[in-house]
Structures are given as C-alpha cells and as structure tokens.
CSV table of C-alpha atoms in Angstrom, one decimal:
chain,number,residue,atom,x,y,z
L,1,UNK,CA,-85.9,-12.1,147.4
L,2,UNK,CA,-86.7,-11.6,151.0
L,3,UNK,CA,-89.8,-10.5,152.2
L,4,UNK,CA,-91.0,-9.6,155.7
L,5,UNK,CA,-94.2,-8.4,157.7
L,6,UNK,CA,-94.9,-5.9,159.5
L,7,UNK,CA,-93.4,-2.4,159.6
L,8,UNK,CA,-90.0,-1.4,158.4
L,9,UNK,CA,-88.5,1.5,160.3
L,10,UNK,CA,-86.3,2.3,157.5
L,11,UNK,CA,-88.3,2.1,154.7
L,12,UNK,CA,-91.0,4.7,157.2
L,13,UNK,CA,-88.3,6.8,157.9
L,14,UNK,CA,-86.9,7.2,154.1
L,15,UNK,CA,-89.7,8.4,152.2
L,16,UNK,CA,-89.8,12.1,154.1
L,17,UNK,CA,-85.8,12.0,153.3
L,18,UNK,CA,-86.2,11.3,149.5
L,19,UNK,CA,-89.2,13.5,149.4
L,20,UNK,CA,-87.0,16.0,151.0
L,21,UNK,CA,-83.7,15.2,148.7
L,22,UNK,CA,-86.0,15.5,145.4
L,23,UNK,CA,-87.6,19.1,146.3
L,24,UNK,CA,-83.7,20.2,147.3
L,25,UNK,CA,-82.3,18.3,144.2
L,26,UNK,CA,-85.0,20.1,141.8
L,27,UNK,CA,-84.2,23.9,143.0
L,28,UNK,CA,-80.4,23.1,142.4
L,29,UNK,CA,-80.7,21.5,138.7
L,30,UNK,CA,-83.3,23.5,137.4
L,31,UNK,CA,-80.3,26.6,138.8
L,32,UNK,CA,-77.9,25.0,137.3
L,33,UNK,CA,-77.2,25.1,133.1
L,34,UNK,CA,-75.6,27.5,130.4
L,35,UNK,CA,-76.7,30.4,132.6
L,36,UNK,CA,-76.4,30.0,136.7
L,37,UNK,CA,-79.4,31.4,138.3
L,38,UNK,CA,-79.1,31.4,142.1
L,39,UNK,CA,-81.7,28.8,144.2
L,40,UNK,CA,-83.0,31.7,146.0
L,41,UNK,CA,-84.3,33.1,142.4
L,42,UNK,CA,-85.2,29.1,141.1
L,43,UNK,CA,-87.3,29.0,144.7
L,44,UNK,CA,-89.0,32.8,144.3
L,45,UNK,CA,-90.1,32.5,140.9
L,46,UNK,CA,-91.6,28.5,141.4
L,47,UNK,CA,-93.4,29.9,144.7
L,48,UNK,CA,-94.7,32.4,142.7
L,49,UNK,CA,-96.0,31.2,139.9
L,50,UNK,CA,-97.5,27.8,141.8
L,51,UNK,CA,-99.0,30.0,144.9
L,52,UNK,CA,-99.8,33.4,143.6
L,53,UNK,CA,-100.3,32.9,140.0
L,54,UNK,CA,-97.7,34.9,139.1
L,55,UNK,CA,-98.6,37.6,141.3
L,56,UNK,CA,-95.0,39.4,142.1
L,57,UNK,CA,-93.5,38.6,138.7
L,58,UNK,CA,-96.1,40.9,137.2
L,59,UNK,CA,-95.2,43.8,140.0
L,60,UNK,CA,-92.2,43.2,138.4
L,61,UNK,CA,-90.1,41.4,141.6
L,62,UNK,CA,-88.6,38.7,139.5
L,63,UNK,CA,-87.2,39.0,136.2
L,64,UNK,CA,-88.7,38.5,132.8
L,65,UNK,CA,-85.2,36.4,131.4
L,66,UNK,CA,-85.1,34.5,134.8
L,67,UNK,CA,-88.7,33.2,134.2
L,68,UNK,CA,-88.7,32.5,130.9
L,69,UNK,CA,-85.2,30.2,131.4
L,70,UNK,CA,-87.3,29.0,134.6
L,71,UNK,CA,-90.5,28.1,134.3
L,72,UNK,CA,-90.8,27.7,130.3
L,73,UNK,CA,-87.3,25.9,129.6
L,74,UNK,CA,-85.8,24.2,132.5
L,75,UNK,CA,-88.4,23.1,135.0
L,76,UNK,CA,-90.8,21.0,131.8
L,77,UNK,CA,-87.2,19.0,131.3
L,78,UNK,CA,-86.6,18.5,135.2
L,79,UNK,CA,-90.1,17.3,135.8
L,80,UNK,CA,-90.4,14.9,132.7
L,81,UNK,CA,-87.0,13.6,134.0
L,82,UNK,CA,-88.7,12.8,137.2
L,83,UNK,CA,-91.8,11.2,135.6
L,84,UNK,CA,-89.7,8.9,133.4
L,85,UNK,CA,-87.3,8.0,136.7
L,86,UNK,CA,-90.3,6.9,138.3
L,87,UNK,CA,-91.6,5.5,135.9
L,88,UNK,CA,-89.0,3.1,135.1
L,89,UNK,CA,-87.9,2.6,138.2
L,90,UNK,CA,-91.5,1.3,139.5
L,91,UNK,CA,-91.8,-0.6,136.8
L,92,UNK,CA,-88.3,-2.4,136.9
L,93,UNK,CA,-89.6,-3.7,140.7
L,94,UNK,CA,-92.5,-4.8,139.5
L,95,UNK,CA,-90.8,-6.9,136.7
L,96,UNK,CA,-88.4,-8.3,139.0
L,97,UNK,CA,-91.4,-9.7,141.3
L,98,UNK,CA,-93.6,-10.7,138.5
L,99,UNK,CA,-90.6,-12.9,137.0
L,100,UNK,CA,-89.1,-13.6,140.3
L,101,UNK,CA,-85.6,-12.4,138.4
L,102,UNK,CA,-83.1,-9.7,139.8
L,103,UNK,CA,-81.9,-9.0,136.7
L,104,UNK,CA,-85.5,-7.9,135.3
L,105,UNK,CA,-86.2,-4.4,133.8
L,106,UNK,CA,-88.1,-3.2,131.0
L,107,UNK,CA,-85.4,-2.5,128.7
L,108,UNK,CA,-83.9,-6.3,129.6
L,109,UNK,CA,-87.3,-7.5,129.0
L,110,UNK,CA,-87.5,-6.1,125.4
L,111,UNK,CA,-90.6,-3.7,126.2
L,112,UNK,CA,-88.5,-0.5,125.5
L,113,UNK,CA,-87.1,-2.4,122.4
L,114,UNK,CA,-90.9,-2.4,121.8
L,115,UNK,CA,-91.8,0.8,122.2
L,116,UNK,CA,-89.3,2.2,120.2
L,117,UNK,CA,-90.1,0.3,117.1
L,118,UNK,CA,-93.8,1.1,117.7
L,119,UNK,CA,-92.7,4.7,117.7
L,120,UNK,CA,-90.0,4.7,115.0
L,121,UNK,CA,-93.2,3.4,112.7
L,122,UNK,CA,-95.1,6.6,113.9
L,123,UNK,CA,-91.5,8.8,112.8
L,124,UNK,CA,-90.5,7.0,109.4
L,125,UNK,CA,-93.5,5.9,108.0
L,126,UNK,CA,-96.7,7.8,106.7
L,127,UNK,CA,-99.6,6.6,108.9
L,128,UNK,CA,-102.8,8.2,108.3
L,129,UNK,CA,-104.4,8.5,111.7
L,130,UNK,CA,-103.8,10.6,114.9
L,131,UNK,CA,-101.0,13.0,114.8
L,132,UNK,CA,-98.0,14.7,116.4
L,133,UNK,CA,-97.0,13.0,120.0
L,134,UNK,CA,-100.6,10.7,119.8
L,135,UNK,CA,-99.7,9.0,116.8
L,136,UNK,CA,-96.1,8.3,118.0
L,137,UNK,CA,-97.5,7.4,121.7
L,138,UNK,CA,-100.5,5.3,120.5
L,139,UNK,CA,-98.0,3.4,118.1
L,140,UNK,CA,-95.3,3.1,121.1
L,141,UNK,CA,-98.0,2.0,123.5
L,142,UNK,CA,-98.9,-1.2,120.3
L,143,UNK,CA,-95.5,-2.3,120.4
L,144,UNK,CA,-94.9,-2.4,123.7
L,145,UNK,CA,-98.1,-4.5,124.3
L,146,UNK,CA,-97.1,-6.6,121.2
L,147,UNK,CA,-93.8,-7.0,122.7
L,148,UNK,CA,-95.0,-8.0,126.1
L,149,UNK,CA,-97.3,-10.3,124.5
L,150,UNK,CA,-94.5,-12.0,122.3
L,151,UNK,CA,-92.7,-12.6,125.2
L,152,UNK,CA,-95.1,-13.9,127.1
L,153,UNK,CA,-96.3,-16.7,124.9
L,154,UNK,CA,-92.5,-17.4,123.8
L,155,UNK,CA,-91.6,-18.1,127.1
L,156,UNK,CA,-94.4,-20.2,128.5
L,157,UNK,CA,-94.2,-22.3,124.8
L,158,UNK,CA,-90.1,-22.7,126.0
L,159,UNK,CA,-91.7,-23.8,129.5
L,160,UNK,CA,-93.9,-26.5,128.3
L,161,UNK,CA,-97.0,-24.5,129.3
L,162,UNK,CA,-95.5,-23.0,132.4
L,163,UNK,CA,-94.0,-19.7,132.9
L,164,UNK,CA,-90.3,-20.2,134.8
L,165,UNK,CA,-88.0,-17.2,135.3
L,166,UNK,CA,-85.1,-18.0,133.0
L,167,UNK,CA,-87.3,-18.7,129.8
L,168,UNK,CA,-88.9,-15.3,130.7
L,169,UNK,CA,-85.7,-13.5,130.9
L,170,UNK,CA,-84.3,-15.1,127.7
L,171,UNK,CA,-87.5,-14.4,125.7
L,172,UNK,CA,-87.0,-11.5,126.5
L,173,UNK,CA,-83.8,-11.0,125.3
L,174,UNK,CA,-84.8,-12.7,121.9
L,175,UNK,CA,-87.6,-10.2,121.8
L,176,UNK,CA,-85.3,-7.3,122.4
L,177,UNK,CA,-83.1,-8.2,119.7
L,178,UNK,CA,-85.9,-8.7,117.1
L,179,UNK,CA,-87.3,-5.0,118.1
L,180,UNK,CA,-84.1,-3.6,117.6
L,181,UNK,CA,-83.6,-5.2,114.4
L,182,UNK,CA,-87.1,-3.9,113.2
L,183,UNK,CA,-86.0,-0.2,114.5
L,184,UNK,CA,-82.8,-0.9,112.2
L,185,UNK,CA,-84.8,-2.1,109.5
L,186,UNK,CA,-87.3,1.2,109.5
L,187,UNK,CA,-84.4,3.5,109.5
L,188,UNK,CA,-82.7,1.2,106.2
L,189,UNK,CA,-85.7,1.8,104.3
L,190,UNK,CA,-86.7,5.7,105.1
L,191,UNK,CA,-85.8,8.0,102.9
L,192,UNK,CA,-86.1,11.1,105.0
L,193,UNK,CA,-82.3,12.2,106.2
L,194,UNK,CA,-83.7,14.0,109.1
L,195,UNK,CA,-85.8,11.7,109.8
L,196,UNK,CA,-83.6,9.1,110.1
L,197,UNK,CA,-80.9,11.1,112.5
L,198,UNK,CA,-83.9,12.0,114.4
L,199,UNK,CA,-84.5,8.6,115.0
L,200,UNK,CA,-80.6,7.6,115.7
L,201,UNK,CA,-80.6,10.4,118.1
L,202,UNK,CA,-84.0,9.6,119.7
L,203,UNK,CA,-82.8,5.7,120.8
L,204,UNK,CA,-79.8,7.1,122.6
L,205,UNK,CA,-82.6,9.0,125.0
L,206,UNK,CA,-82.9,12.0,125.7
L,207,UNK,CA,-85.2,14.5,128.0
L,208,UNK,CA,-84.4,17.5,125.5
L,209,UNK,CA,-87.9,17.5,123.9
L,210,UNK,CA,-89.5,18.0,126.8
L,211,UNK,CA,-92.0,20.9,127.0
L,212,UNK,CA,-94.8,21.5,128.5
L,213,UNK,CA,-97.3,20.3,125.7
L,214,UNK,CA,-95.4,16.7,125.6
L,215,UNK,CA,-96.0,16.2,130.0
L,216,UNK,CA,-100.1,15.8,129.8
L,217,UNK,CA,-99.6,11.7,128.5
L,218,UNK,CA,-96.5,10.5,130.3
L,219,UNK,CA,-97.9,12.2,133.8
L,220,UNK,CA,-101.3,10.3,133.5
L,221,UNK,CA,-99.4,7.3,132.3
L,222,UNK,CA,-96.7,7.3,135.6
L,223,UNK,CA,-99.7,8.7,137.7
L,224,UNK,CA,-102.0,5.9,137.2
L,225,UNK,CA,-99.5,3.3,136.5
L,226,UNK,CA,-98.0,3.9,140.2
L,227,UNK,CA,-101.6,3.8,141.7
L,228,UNK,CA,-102.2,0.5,140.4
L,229,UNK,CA,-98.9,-0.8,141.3
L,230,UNK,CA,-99.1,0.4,144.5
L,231,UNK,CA,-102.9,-1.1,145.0
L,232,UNK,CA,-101.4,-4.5,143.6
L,233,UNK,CA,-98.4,-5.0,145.8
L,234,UNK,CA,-99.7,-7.1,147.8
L,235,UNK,CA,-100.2,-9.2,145.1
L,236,UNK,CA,-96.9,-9.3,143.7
L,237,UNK,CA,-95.3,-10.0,147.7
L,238,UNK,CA,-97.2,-13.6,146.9
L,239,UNK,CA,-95.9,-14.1,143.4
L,240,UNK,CA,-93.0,-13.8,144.8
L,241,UNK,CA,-93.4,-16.9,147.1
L,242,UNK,CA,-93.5,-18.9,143.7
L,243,UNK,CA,-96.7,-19.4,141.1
L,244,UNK,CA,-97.8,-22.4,143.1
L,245,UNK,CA,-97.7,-21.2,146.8
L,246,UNK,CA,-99.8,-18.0,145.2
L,247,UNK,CA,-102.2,-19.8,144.0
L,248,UNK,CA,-102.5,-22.1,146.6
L,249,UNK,CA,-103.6,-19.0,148.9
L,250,UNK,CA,-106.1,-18.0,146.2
L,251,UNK,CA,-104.1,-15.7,143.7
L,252,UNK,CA,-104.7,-15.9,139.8
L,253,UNK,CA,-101.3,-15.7,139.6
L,254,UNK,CA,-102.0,-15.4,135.5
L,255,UNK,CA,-104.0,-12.4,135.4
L,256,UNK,CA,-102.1,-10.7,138.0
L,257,UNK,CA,-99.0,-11.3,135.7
L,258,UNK,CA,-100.8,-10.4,132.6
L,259,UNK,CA,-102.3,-7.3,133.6
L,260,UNK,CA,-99.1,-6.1,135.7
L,261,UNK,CA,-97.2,-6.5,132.1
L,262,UNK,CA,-99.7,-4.5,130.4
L,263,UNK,CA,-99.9,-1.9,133.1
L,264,UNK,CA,-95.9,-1.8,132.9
L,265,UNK,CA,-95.9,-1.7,129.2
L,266,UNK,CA,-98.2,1.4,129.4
L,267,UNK,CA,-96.1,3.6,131.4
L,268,UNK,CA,-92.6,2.7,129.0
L,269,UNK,CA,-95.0,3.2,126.1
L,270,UNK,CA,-95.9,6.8,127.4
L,271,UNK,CA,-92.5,7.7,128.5
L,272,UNK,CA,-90.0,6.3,125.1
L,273,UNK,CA,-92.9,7.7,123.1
L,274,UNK,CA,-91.0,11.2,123.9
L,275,UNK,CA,-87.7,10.3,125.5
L,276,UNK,CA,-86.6,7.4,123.5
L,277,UNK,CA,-84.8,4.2,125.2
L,278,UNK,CA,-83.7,5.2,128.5
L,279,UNK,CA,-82.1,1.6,130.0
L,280,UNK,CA,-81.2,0.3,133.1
L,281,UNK,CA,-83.0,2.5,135.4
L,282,UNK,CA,-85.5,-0.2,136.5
L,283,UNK,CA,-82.5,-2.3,136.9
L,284,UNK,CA,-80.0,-0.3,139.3
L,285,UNK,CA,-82.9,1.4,141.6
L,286,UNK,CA,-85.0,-1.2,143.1
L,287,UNK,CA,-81.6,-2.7,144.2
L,288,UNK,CA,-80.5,0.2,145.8
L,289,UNK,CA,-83.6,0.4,147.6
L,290,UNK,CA,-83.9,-3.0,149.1
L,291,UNK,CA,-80.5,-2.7,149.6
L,292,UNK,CA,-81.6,0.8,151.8
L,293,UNK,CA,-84.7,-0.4,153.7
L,294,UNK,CA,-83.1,-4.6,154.0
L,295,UNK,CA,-86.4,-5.8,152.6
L,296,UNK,CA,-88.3,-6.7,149.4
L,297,UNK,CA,-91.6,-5.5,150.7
L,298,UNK,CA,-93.4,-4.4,147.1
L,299,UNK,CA,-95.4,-1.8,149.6
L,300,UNK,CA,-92.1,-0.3,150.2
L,301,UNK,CA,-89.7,-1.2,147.4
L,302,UNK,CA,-92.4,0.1,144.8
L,303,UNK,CA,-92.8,4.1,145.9
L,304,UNK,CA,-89.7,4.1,146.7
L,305,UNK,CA,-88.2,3.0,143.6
L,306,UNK,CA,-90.5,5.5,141.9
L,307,UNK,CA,-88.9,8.1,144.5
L,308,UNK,CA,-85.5,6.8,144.1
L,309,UNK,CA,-85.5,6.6,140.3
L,310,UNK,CA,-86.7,10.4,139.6
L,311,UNK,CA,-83.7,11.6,142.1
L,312,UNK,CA,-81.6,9.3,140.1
L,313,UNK,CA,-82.8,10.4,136.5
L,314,UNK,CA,-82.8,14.0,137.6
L,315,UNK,CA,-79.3,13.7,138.8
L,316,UNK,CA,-78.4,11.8,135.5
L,317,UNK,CA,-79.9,14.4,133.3
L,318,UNK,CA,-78.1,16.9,134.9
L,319,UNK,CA,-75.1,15.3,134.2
L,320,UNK,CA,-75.6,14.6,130.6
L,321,UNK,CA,-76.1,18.5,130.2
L,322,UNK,CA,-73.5,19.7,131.8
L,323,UNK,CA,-70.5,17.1,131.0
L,324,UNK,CA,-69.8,18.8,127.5
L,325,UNK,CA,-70.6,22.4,127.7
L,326,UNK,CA,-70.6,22.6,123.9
L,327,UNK,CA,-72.8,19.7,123.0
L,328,UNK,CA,-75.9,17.4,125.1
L,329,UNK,CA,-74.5,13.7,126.0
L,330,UNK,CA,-77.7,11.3,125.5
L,331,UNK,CA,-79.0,10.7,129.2
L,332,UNK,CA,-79.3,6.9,127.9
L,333,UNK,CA,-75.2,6.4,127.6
L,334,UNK,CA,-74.8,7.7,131.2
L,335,UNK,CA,-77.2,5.0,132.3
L,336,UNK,CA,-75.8,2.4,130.5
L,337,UNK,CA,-72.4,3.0,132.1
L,338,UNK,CA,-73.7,3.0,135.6
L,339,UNK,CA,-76.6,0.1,134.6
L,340,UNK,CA,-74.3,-2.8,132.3
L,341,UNK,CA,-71.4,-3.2,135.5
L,342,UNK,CA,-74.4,-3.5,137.7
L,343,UNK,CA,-76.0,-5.9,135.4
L,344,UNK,CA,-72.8,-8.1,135.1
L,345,UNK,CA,-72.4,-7.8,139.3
L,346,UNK,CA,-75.7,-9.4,139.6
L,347,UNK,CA,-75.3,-11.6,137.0
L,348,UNK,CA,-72.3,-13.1,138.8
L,349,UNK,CA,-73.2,-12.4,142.4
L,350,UNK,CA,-77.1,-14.0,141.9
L,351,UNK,CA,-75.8,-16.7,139.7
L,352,UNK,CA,-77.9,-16.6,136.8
L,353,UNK,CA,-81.4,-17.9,136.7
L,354,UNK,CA,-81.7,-19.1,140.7
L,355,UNK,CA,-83.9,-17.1,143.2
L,356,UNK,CA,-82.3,-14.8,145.1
C-alpha cells in the first residue's frame, strides 16, 4: 500500500463533496419509495422538525401522512443505512492496514460470521438475561470478540508465533466457515418456524427493522468506533510499514492490533446485531477511495471510507427497495454482486498474499 506525507489536495478537497453528495443523496431516497413525495416536502418537514421542533407542522403547513411516511418510517431506515455503511466501511480500512491485506474486510475475516452466530443464539435459543435488541447485541458483540480472538491465535499458531498476512486472511476464512456452520447448526435444532425464517431472512441483511428505538446502540457503536479509528491512524500508517519497522520506531505493534480488532469487532457486533450480514462493503470502499485521493493515508482513507460507505449503502438500500416493487431484495445480495467480482479482481490483480 502506498503511503505519503503531507497534505493531499484531493483527499482535502473530497470530504466537503461527499458531505455534500450524502445530504443531496438523503433528501432524494428518503422521497423516493411506494409513495413519491417531492424533495421540496422531504426538505420542509426535516428542517422543521430538526430546527423548530415541529413548529409549522403543528400550524398545519406540512401534512400529517407526509410526516408520518417521513420522519417515522423512512428517514430511521436511511440513517441506520448510513451508520452501518460507515461503519463497515471504516472498519474494512482498518483491517486492511492492520493485516497489511487488500482483500481484508470483516465479513472476509469471519467477524460478521461471528456476530451472526452470537446473535442467532440470542434469536433461537432461550437465554435468561437482558432482553429484546440487548440480549441479541450483547450476544452479537461475544461472538464477534470470540471470533476475532479465534482468529487471532489460529493465525499466529500457523505463523510459528508470528502474525504474517496470509495465515491471517486464511484463519479467517476457516473461522468464517465454522461461524456459519454454527448459525446452520442453531437454525437445525430450533423448533420455532418463525423463528427460524426470521433468522434465514436476517443473514441475507437487511435495513427493514430499522426504527427509531433500534438507532441508540449502532450510533454510539459507529460514533465512538470512528473516533478511535480516527485517533489511531497514525498508528496503523506504521503497521503498515511492516511489524518490525513499527516496532523499531517504538509501536506495540501487538496491542495496537489487538485493540484495533476489538474496536472493529464492536462496531459489526452493533450493526449485524440489527441488520444481519451485510458483506463486502469494507471490501469495495476503501479501494475506491484510495483509488480517489491516490494515497493510503489512514488519516484520509479512514473518514472517508466511513463517508464513502454510508453514500454507498444508502444508494444500495435504495436499490434493494425499489428493484421489485412487490417484494424487498436483501440489501446483502446487492453487495455481494458488486463485492465477489471485486474480490476476485483483486485477488488476481494483487496476486494473492504479497503486499501491495
């Protein structure tokens, strides 16, 4: 990966523009669905209610139908689709630094796989603590962590007590494939029918359960996640010089790794714990940004790939809900179609397991 220092004119110069393409790109989905409401309207009522506390839709300016679709329906899904974009996409850059791997993203790395098993538990099985979204997020948040750890110690046993990119990426795979299997395993032994196509539904991801109520944990998850990413970049600009030119300038290249994984594993945790699997995200968007700015400057390529990913998931939600008028395609098969061809180009183009 190249790095650079200094400034980068282009990376400067394309945060106002994605700032400005998410704010136009919000007003246009949230106006878009089974009824079309004009952006003028979308704009009105969101001015409104976020500047006046509802001020002229009590005078009776704005209409009761148009708010309800609004503010109570639509905008909840739009801004849990950008949370999760954001999410995943910071989270994929920080992967691909911390395992110096192009082809690094949570959902390669078997931490979705994790989550979703840690959450399945929470759905199919009778676990008497917590409730509702905190017992399926606390038990998302466990396997994640449990995942991340697996791979972790799997990889640097394969490594001979070293960590090297490849054994990551192909614990990681292992791991993946083991999750799964346990979240194929918990749906062969429930015995709840709607439980189960909850469940079969839920790992195809979707935003459609987003409300409100289900926002508070994913925001404060993406939120703090990105601070600390953002605080840490830096860091993960030297770990990707290699583990023993970071150390050499006075990194502890293994608790920056650790604690980056479990930051990581946080944020997925928070965001499958209500969206289920959601892939390739972290995959296809920090590539398209380092593409953008020419540079793999974590100070850049990590708010920007949070910026990047929620146009992109906000774009791909969209599309899943307006595709097949009569029924919602999972937002998880439109990314695999876009992520797997990208994920085989840079498989060939990076030639597997060497530094780009």
């Amino acid at each position: 990966m190249r790095q650079e220092n200094g400034k980068n004119l282009r990376g400067i110069i394309l945060f106002p523009v994605l700032i400005a393409v998410l704010l136009l790109s919000l007003l246009f989905v949230i106006s878009k669905g089974s009824t079309d409401i004009s952006m003028s309207v979308v704009y009105g009522i969101l001015n409104d209610q976020v500047l006046h506390g509802g001020r002229e839709l009590k005078e009776g300016l704005w209409g009761r139908a148009d708010y309800q679709i609004i503010w109570n329906i639509r905008l909840p899904r739009v801004l849990f689709g950008i949370l999760c974009g954001a999410g995943l996409g910071l989270c994929g850059a920080v992967m691909q630094a911390l395992v110096l791997n192009p082809i690094a993203d949570p959902y390669i790395l078997g931490i979705s796989s994790g989550a979703s098993s840690g959450a399945a538990c929470a759905l199919l099985l009778p676990i008497p603590f917590f409730g509702g979204q905190y017992q399926t997020t606390i038990m998302a948040m466990a396997g994640a962590l449990i995942s991340s750890a697996l791979v972790y110690f799997m990889a640097k046993f394969a490594g001979g007590g070293k960590l090297h990119p490849v054994t990551l990426l192909l614990s990681g795979t292992a791991i993946n494939a083991v999750m799964s299997a346990v979240t194929g395993f918990l749906i062969f032994i429930a015995k709840s029918s709607e439980s189960i196509a909850a469940v079969y539904n839920w790992q195809m991801g979707s935003l459609a359960a987003a409300q409100w109520s289900t926002l508070t944990i994913p925001a404060l998850g993406v939120f703090l996640g990105l601070i600390v990413c953002i605080l840490q970049s830096g860091n993960l600009n030297l770990m990707m010089m290699g583990d023993e030119d970071a150390a050499a300038l006075g990194l502890s290249v293994k608790h920056v790794r650790a604690g980056m994984f479990i930051v990581c594993s946080v944020i997925v945790a928070s965001l499958v714990s209500v969206t289920g699997i959601i892939g390739f995200v972290g995959l296809v968007v920090p590539h398209v940004v380092r593409l953008m700015i020419r540079s793999s400057n974590n100070k850049l390529v990590i708010p920007l790939s949070a910026l990047s990913g929620a146009i992109y998931l906000m774009w791909a939600d969209s599309l899943a809900r307006s595709a097949f008028r009569a029924a919602e395609l999972p937002i998880g098969i439109i990314t695999a179609f876009v992520g797997a061809p990208f994920f085989l180009f840079l498989m060939i183009r990076k030639h597997y397991g060497v530094r780009a």
